[in-house]
């Protein structure tokens, strides 16, 4: 079965600085999708970024980018120029065709002013 | 377009009572998930529906929990004889399970409090 591991329960970062959240996963498949979701205190889950495994280029969305290392099965999220509104719980997730989405345990990120 | 909706948004019930939580997925989404999230914790997978396939019930914590979905429409999660440990936010999500972006779209959740 696929597993997703987020080894950092909590992280803190100073406003305007950069922070990287870690995620590793385990699969024997070659084609799959990886996601980062954000859950702010409002509890609404929001998709931050998505990566298709067949794409070598790392996905970017404004201040959010990923470092996708397929061989190492690593999918970290980098947040640049951190803002107070980035304070949230972040979940890494894995999906492959025909199966259910699998989430990691989450990382609480606190952005400090 | 409408997103995933859930009702009620909050539910307070007495221990031992049954509750029903409702999820309206995005129209056309074949996949629907239920999750439980205790305060400050991660998502606990409960059940997964994909089209007309048999649901994946592997996450249901006990036989007090059940869920139904009619076709590719509304789903209800039922908790019988509620216990205090059932207090949590219950999140529903839907996605286009076979084609498209594969992204899950989440509802706002139902906060269940068992007194």
PDB file of C-alpha atoms in Angstrom:
ATOM      1  CA  UNK A   1       0.000   0.000   0.000  1.00  0.00           C
ATOM      2  CA  UNK A   2       1.084   3.530  -0.661  1.00  0.00           C
ATOM      3  CA  UNK A   3       2.225   5.564   2.312  1.00  0.00           C
ATOM      4  CA  UNK A   4       2.998   9.255   2.705  1.00  0.00           C
ATOM      5  CA  UNK A   5       5.284  10.503   5.454  1.00  0.00           C
ATOM      6  CA  UNK A   6       5.612  14.039   6.708  1.00  0.00           C
ATOM      7  CA  UNK A   7       8.373  13.998   9.274  1.00  0.00           C
ATOM      8  CA  UNK A   8       7.926  17.551  10.572  1.00  0.00           C
ATOM      9  CA  UNK A   9       4.901  17.884  12.882  1.00  0.00           C
ATOM     10  CA  UNK A  10       5.478  21.624  13.310  1.00  0.00           C
ATOM     11  CA  UNK A  11       7.549  24.323  11.648  1.00  0.00           C
ATOM     12  CA  UNK A  12       8.013  28.021  12.198  1.00  0.00           C
ATOM     13  CA  UNK A  13       9.297  30.692   9.853  1.00  0.00           C
ATOM     14  CA  UNK A  14       9.792  34.406  10.064  1.00  0.00           C
ATOM     15  CA  UNK A  15       7.669  36.539   7.791  1.00  0.00           C
ATOM     16  CA  UNK A  16       9.311  37.146   4.381  1.00  0.00           C
ATOM     17  CA  UNK A  17      11.678  34.209   4.780  1.00  0.00           C
ATOM     18  CA  UNK A  18      11.679  30.843   3.016  1.00  0.00           C
ATOM     19  CA  UNK A  19      10.630  27.526   4.499  1.00  0.00           C
ATOM     20  CA  UNK A  20      10.658  23.985   3.148  1.00  0.00           C
ATOM     21  CA  UNK A  21       8.233  21.276   4.216  1.00  0.00           C
ATOM     22  CA  UNK A  22       9.264  17.672   3.686  1.00  0.00           C
ATOM     23  CA  UNK A  23       7.295  14.771   2.296  1.00  0.00           C
ATOM     24  CA  UNK A  24       8.319  11.281   1.289  1.00  0.00           C
ATOM     25  CA  UNK A  25       6.159   8.554  -0.133  1.00  0.00           C
ATOM     26  CA  UNK A  26       6.349   4.925  -0.996  1.00  0.00           C
ATOM     27  CA  UNK A  27       5.045   3.354  -4.165  1.00  0.00           C
ATOM     28  CA  UNK A  28       5.992   0.785  -6.743  1.00  0.00           C
ATOM     29  CA  UNK A  29       4.112   2.602  -9.474  1.00  0.00           C
ATOM     30  CA  UNK A  30       5.603   4.852 -12.106  1.00  0.00           C
ATOM     31  CA  UNK A  31       2.654   7.075 -12.904  1.00  0.00           C
ATOM     32  CA  UNK A  32       1.003   9.003 -10.109  1.00  0.00           C
ATOM     33  CA  UNK A  33       0.209  12.468  -8.829  1.00  0.00           C
ATOM     34  CA  UNK A  34       1.394  14.355  -5.800  1.00  0.00           C
ATOM     35  CA  UNK A  35      -0.322  17.262  -4.092  1.00  0.00           C
ATOM     36  CA  UNK A  36       0.157  19.761  -1.333  1.00  0.00           C
ATOM     37  CA  UNK A  37      -2.968  20.944   0.436  1.00  0.00           C
ATOM     38  CA  UNK A  38      -3.263  23.800   2.885  1.00  0.00           C
ATOM     39  CA  UNK A  39      -5.749  23.917   5.735  1.00  0.00           C
ATOM     40  CA  UNK A  40      -5.913  27.310   7.449  1.00  0.00           C
ATOM     41  CA  UNK A  41      -7.720  27.825  10.761  1.00  0.00           C
ATOM     42  CA  UNK A  42     -10.953  28.218   8.818  1.00  0.00           C
ATOM     43  CA  UNK A  43     -10.513  24.457   8.160  1.00  0.00           C
ATOM     44  CA  UNK A  44     -11.272  24.767   4.437  1.00  0.00           C
ATOM     45  CA  UNK A  45      -8.846  22.541   2.546  1.00  0.00           C
ATOM     46  CA  UNK A  46      -7.208  24.313  -0.372  1.00  0.00           C
ATOM     47  CA  UNK A  47      -5.029  22.821  -3.087  1.00  0.00           C
ATOM     48  CA  UNK A  48      -1.666  24.565  -3.136  1.00  0.00           C
ATOM     49  CA  UNK A  49       0.213  22.753  -5.868  1.00  0.00           C
ATOM     50  CA  UNK A  50       0.179  19.582  -7.914  1.00  0.00           C
ATOM     51  CA  UNK A  51       2.891  17.503  -9.587  1.00  0.00           C
ATOM     52  CA  UNK A  52       2.480  14.783 -12.184  1.00  0.00           C
ATOM     53  CA  UNK A  53       5.111  12.093 -11.755  1.00  0.00           C
ATOM     54  CA  UNK A  54       5.805  11.868 -15.482  1.00  0.00           C
ATOM     55  CA  UNK A  55       6.865  15.513 -15.559  1.00  0.00           C
ATOM     56  CA  UNK A  56      10.490  16.163 -14.721  1.00  0.00           C
ATOM     57  CA  UNK A  57      10.002  19.871 -14.282  1.00  0.00           C
ATOM     58  CA  UNK A  58       9.142  20.956 -10.761  1.00  0.00           C
ATOM     59  CA  UNK A  59       5.749  22.597 -10.385  1.00  0.00           C
ATOM     60  CA  UNK A  60       5.553  26.206  -9.276  1.00  0.00           C
ATOM     61  CA  UNK A  61       2.634  28.400  -8.254  1.00  0.00           C
ATOM     62  CA  UNK A  62       3.686  31.934  -7.416  1.00  0.00           C
ATOM     63  CA  UNK A  63       5.534  31.744  -4.084  1.00  0.00           C
ATOM     64  CA  UNK A  64       5.053  27.975  -3.835  1.00  0.00           C
ATOM     65  CA  UNK A  65       7.314  25.484  -5.545  1.00  0.00           C
ATOM     66  CA  UNK A  66       8.166  21.844  -5.134  1.00  0.00           C
ATOM     67  CA  UNK A  67      11.348  19.834  -5.266  1.00  0.00           C
ATOM     68  CA  UNK A  68      10.260  16.535  -6.783  1.00  0.00           C
ATOM     69  CA  UNK A  69      12.878  13.804  -6.575  1.00  0.00           C
ATOM     70  CA  UNK A  70      11.265  10.763  -8.164  1.00  0.00           C
ATOM     71  CA  UNK A  71      14.072   8.316  -7.539  1.00  0.00           C
ATOM     72  CA  UNK A  72      14.251   9.329  -3.904  1.00  0.00           C
ATOM     73  CA  UNK A  73      10.445   9.438  -3.638  1.00  0.00           C
ATOM     74  CA  UNK A  74      10.617  12.872  -2.137  1.00  0.00           C
ATOM     75  CA  UNK A  75       8.246  15.784  -2.690  1.00  0.00           C
ATOM     76  CA  UNK A  76       9.073  18.857  -0.632  1.00  0.00           C
ATOM     77  CA  UNK A  77       7.224  22.169  -0.673  1.00  0.00           C
ATOM     78  CA  UNK A  78       9.112  25.445  -0.642  1.00  0.00           C
ATOM     79  CA  UNK A  79       7.298  28.608   0.399  1.00  0.00           C
ATOM     80  CA  UNK A  80       9.159  31.784  -0.476  1.00  0.00           C
ATOM     81  CA  UNK A  81       8.546  35.213   1.024  1.00  0.00           C
ATOM     82  CA  UNK A  82       6.365  33.683   3.735  1.00  0.00           C
ATOM     83  CA  UNK A  83       3.283  35.638   4.698  1.00  0.00           C
ATOM     84  CA  UNK A  84       1.162  35.577   7.833  1.00  0.00           C
ATOM     85  CA  UNK A  85      -1.661  34.121   5.760  1.00  0.00           C
ATOM     86  CA  UNK A  86       0.464  31.069   5.053  1.00  0.00           C
ATOM     87  CA  UNK A  87      -0.051  29.959   8.642  1.00  0.00           C
ATOM     88  CA  UNK A  88      -1.897  26.669   8.285  1.00  0.00           C
ATOM     89  CA  UNK A  89      -1.580  22.936   8.399  1.00  0.00           C
ATOM     90  CA  UNK A  90      -0.065  21.538   5.208  1.00  0.00           C
ATOM     91  CA  UNK A  91      -0.788  18.062   3.929  1.00  0.00           C
ATOM     92  CA  UNK A  92       1.131  16.138   1.322  1.00  0.00           C
ATOM     93  CA  UNK A  93      -0.957  13.672  -0.674  1.00  0.00           C
ATOM     94  CA  UNK A  94      -0.386  10.890  -3.205  1.00  0.00           C
ATOM     95  CA  UNK A  95      -2.774   9.598  -5.853  1.00  0.00           C
ATOM     96  CA  UNK A  96      -2.555   6.985  -8.535  1.00  0.00           C
ATOM     97  CA  UNK A  97      -5.100   5.995 -11.099  1.00  0.00           C
ATOM     98  CA  UNK A  98      -7.929   3.893  -9.754  1.00  0.00           C
ATOM     99  CA  UNK A  99      -6.955   4.220  -6.115  1.00  0.00           C
ATOM    100  CA  UNK A 100      -7.851   6.547  -3.303  1.00  0.00           C
ATOM    101  CA  UNK A 101      -5.896   9.638  -2.394  1.00  0.00           C
ATOM    102  CA  UNK A 102      -3.528   9.039   0.527  1.00  0.00           C
ATOM    103  CA  UNK A 103      -2.601  11.883   2.874  1.00  0.00           C
ATOM    104  CA  UNK A 104       0.356  12.413   5.151  1.00  0.00           C
ATOM    105  CA  UNK A 105      -0.129  13.331   8.802  1.00  0.00           C
ATOM    106  CA  UNK A 106       0.368  17.038   8.144  1.00  0.00           C
ATOM    107  CA  UNK A 107       2.783  19.773   9.172  1.00  0.00           C
ATOM    108  CA  UNK A 108       1.648  22.792  11.137  1.00  0.00           C
ATOM    109  CA  UNK A 109       3.348  25.899   9.785  1.00  0.00           C
ATOM    110  CA  UNK A 110       3.420  29.077  11.844  1.00  0.00           C
ATOM    111  CA  UNK A 111       4.558  32.293  10.201  1.00  0.00           C
ATOM    112  CA  UNK A 112       5.808  34.809  12.742  1.00  0.00           C
ATOM    113  CA  UNK A 113       5.830  38.590  12.344  1.00  0.00           C
TER     114      UNK A 113
ATOM    115  CA  UNK B   1     -20.356  26.728 -10.111  1.00  0.00           C
ATOM    116  CA  UNK B   2     -21.203  25.147  -6.783  1.00  0.00           C
ATOM    117  CA  UNK B   3     -18.517  23.437  -4.785  1.00  0.00           C
ATOM    118  CA  UNK B   4     -18.869  20.565  -2.373  1.00  0.00           C
ATOM    119  CA  UNK B   5     -21.448  21.308   0.264  1.00  0.00           C
ATOM    120  CA  UNK B   6     -22.022  19.628   3.597  1.00  0.00           C
ATOM    121  CA  UNK B   7     -24.829  19.828   6.080  1.00  0.00           C
ATOM    122  CA  UNK B   8     -25.245  20.554   8.842  1.00  0.00           C
ATOM    123  CA  UNK B   9     -22.217  22.752   9.448  1.00  0.00           C
ATOM    124  CA  UNK B  10     -22.425  22.041  13.158  1.00  0.00           C
ATOM    125  CA  UNK B  11     -24.169  19.272  15.035  1.00  0.00           C
ATOM    126  CA  UNK B  12     -24.414  18.795  18.767  1.00  0.00           C
ATOM    127  CA  UNK B  13     -25.855  15.508  19.909  1.00  0.00           C
ATOM    128  CA  UNK B  14     -26.179  13.507  23.073  1.00  0.00           C
ATOM    129  CA  UNK B  15     -24.160  10.377  23.614  1.00  0.00           C
ATOM    130  CA  UNK B  16     -26.037   7.353  22.326  1.00  0.00           C
ATOM    131  CA  UNK B  17     -28.020   9.170  19.652  1.00  0.00           C
ATOM    132  CA  UNK B  18     -27.668   8.519  15.922  1.00  0.00           C
ATOM    133  CA  UNK B  19     -26.557  11.261  13.536  1.00  0.00           C
ATOM    134  CA  UNK B  20     -26.598  11.662   9.767  1.00  0.00           C
ATOM    135  CA  UNK B  21     -24.187  13.891   7.947  1.00  0.00           C
ATOM    136  CA  UNK B  22     -24.773  14.873   4.356  1.00  0.00           C
ATOM    137  CA  UNK B  23     -22.422  15.627   1.503  1.00  0.00           C
ATOM    138  CA  UNK B  24     -23.348  17.067  -1.899  1.00  0.00           C
ATOM    139  CA  UNK B  25     -20.406  16.580  -4.259  1.00  0.00           C
ATOM    140  CA  UNK B  26     -19.601  18.601  -7.330  1.00  0.00           C
ATOM    141  CA  UNK B  27     -21.829  17.524 -10.181  1.00  0.00           C
ATOM    142  CA  UNK B  28     -20.156  14.931 -12.377  1.00  0.00           C
ATOM    143  CA  UNK B  29     -17.517  13.925  -9.866  1.00  0.00           C
ATOM    144  CA  UNK B  30     -17.352  10.169  -9.697  1.00  0.00           C
ATOM    145  CA  UNK B  31     -15.231   9.874  -6.573  1.00  0.00           C
ATOM    146  CA  UNK B  32     -16.335  10.838  -3.079  1.00  0.00           C
ATOM    147  CA  UNK B  33     -14.411  10.561   0.171  1.00  0.00           C
ATOM    148  CA  UNK B  34     -15.242  10.966   3.836  1.00  0.00           C
ATOM    149  CA  UNK B  35     -12.594  11.907   6.364  1.00  0.00           C
ATOM    150  CA  UNK B  36     -12.578  12.515  10.081  1.00  0.00           C
ATOM    151  CA  UNK B  37     -10.361  15.173  11.598  1.00  0.00           C
ATOM    152  CA  UNK B  38      -9.925  15.472  15.326  1.00  0.00           C
ATOM    153  CA  UNK B  39      -8.857  18.827  16.733  1.00  0.00           C
ATOM    154  CA  UNK B  40      -5.350  19.758  15.644  1.00  0.00           C
ATOM    155  CA  UNK B  41      -4.781  16.454  13.914  1.00  0.00           C
ATOM    156  CA  UNK B  42      -4.573  15.112  10.398  1.00  0.00           C
ATOM    157  CA  UNK B  43      -7.154  13.586   8.115  1.00  0.00           C
ATOM    158  CA  UNK B  44      -8.350  10.123   8.986  1.00  0.00           C
ATOM    159  CA  UNK B  45      -9.710   8.328   5.926  1.00  0.00           C
ATOM    160  CA  UNK B  46     -13.112   6.764   6.506  1.00  0.00           C
ATOM    161  CA  UNK B  47     -14.635   5.635   3.219  1.00  0.00           C
ATOM    162  CA  UNK B  48     -14.220   6.084  -0.533  1.00  0.00           C
ATOM    163  CA  UNK B  49     -16.822   5.767  -3.282  1.00  0.00           C
ATOM    164  CA  UNK B  50     -15.776   5.514  -6.928  1.00  0.00           C
ATOM    165  CA  UNK B  51     -18.554   5.413  -9.475  1.00  0.00           C
ATOM    166  CA  UNK B  52     -20.556   2.223  -9.222  1.00  0.00           C
ATOM    167  CA  UNK B  53     -17.709   0.201  -7.754  1.00  0.00           C
ATOM    168  CA  UNK B  54     -17.980  -1.299  -4.282  1.00  0.00           C
ATOM    169  CA  UNK B  55     -16.925   1.354  -1.764  1.00  0.00           C
ATOM    170  CA  UNK B  56     -13.630   1.124   0.077  1.00  0.00           C
ATOM    171  CA  UNK B  57     -14.753   0.967   3.694  1.00  0.00           C
ATOM    172  CA  UNK B  58     -11.361   0.128   5.120  1.00  0.00           C
ATOM    173  CA  UNK B  59     -11.177   3.317   7.187  1.00  0.00           C
ATOM    174  CA  UNK B  60     -14.454   3.020   9.063  1.00  0.00           C
ATOM    175  CA  UNK B  61     -13.476   2.775  12.751  1.00  0.00           C
ATOM    176  CA  UNK B  62     -16.345   0.588  13.914  1.00  0.00           C
ATOM    177  CA  UNK B  63     -19.621  -0.919  12.800  1.00  0.00           C
ATOM    178  CA  UNK B  64     -21.378   2.119  14.241  1.00  0.00           C
ATOM    179  CA  UNK B  65     -20.203   3.999  11.156  1.00  0.00           C
ATOM    180  CA  UNK B  66     -21.762   3.543   7.750  1.00  0.00           C
ATOM    181  CA  UNK B  67     -22.115   5.549   4.573  1.00  0.00           C
ATOM    182  CA  UNK B  68     -24.215   5.428   1.475  1.00  0.00           C
ATOM    183  CA  UNK B  69     -24.060   7.062  -1.881  1.00  0.00           C
ATOM    184  CA  UNK B  70     -26.678   6.874  -4.570  1.00  0.00           C
ATOM    185  CA  UNK B  71     -25.030   6.788  -7.973  1.00  0.00           C
ATOM    186  CA  UNK B  72     -22.768   9.784  -8.338  1.00  0.00           C
ATOM    187  CA  UNK B  73     -24.797  12.099  -6.159  1.00  0.00           C
ATOM    188  CA  UNK B  74     -25.388  12.790  -2.503  1.00  0.00           C
ATOM    189  CA  UNK B  75     -23.736  10.771   0.232  1.00  0.00           C
ATOM    190  CA  UNK B  76     -24.739  10.369   3.845  1.00  0.00           C
ATOM    191  CA  UNK B  77     -22.481   9.295   6.672  1.00  0.00           C
ATOM    192  CA  UNK B  78     -24.355   7.764   9.584  1.00  0.00           C
ATOM    193  CA  UNK B  79     -22.968   7.303  13.053  1.00  0.00           C
ATOM    194  CA  UNK B  80     -25.078   5.170  15.344  1.00  0.00           C
ATOM    195  CA  UNK B  81     -25.016   5.283  19.130  1.00  0.00           C
ATOM    196  CA  UNK B  82     -22.587   8.200  19.123  1.00  0.00           C
ATOM    197  CA  UNK B  83     -19.745   8.276  21.617  1.00  0.00           C
ATOM    198  CA  UNK B  84     -17.751  11.231  22.874  1.00  0.00           C
ATOM    199  CA  UNK B  85     -14.706  10.080  20.911  1.00  0.00           C
ATOM    200  CA  UNK B  86     -16.745  10.599  17.741  1.00  0.00           C
ATOM    201  CA  UNK B  87     -16.507  14.354  18.302  1.00  0.00           C
ATOM    202  CA  UNK B  88     -14.577  15.738  15.346  1.00  0.00           C
ATOM    203  CA  UNK B  89     -14.926  17.553  12.068  1.00  0.00           C
ATOM    204  CA  UNK B  90     -16.140  15.305   9.290  1.00  0.00           C
ATOM    205  CA  UNK B  91     -14.911  16.352   5.868  1.00  0.00           C
ATOM    206  CA  UNK B  92     -16.223  15.255   2.525  1.00  0.00           C
ATOM    207  CA  UNK B  93     -14.342  15.608  -0.747  1.00  0.00           C
ATOM    208  CA  UNK B  94     -15.095  14.770  -4.336  1.00  0.00           C
ATOM    209  CA  UNK B  95     -12.969  14.419  -7.420  1.00  0.00           C
ATOM    210  CA  UNK B  96     -13.137  13.422 -11.032  1.00  0.00           C
ATOM    211  CA  UNK B  97     -11.747   9.997 -10.332  1.00  0.00           C
ATOM    212  CA  UNK B  98     -11.095   8.781 -13.807  1.00  0.00           C
ATOM    213  CA  UNK B  99     -10.142  11.763 -15.914  1.00  0.00           C
ATOM    214  CA  UNK B 100      -9.294  15.375 -15.346  1.00  0.00           C
ATOM    215  CA  UNK B 101      -7.191  16.992 -12.703  1.00  0.00           C
ATOM    216  CA  UNK B 102      -7.565  14.281 -10.015  1.00  0.00           C
ATOM    217  CA  UNK B 103      -7.688  17.091  -7.520  1.00  0.00           C
ATOM    218  CA  UNK B 104      -9.909  16.613  -4.507  1.00  0.00           C
ATOM    219  CA  UNK B 105     -12.357  19.389  -3.747  1.00  0.00           C
ATOM    220  CA  UNK B 106     -13.305  19.604  -0.110  1.00  0.00           C
ATOM    221  CA  UNK B 107     -16.466  20.699   1.577  1.00  0.00           C
ATOM    222  CA  UNK B 108     -16.408  22.972   4.615  1.00  0.00           C
ATOM    223  CA  UNK B 109     -16.963  20.077   6.977  1.00  0.00           C
ATOM    224  CA  UNK B 110     -19.457  19.226   9.693  1.00  0.00           C
ATOM    225  CA  UNK B 111     -18.333  19.795  13.251  1.00  0.00           C
ATOM    226  CA  UNK B 112     -19.839  17.068  15.400  1.00  0.00           C
ATOM    227  CA  UNK B 113     -19.903  17.462  19.152  1.00  0.00           C
ATOM    228  CA  UNK B 114     -21.110  14.573  21.287  1.00  0.00           C
ATOM    229  CA  UNK B 115     -22.039  15.588  24.816  1.00  0.00           C
TER     230      UNK B 115
END
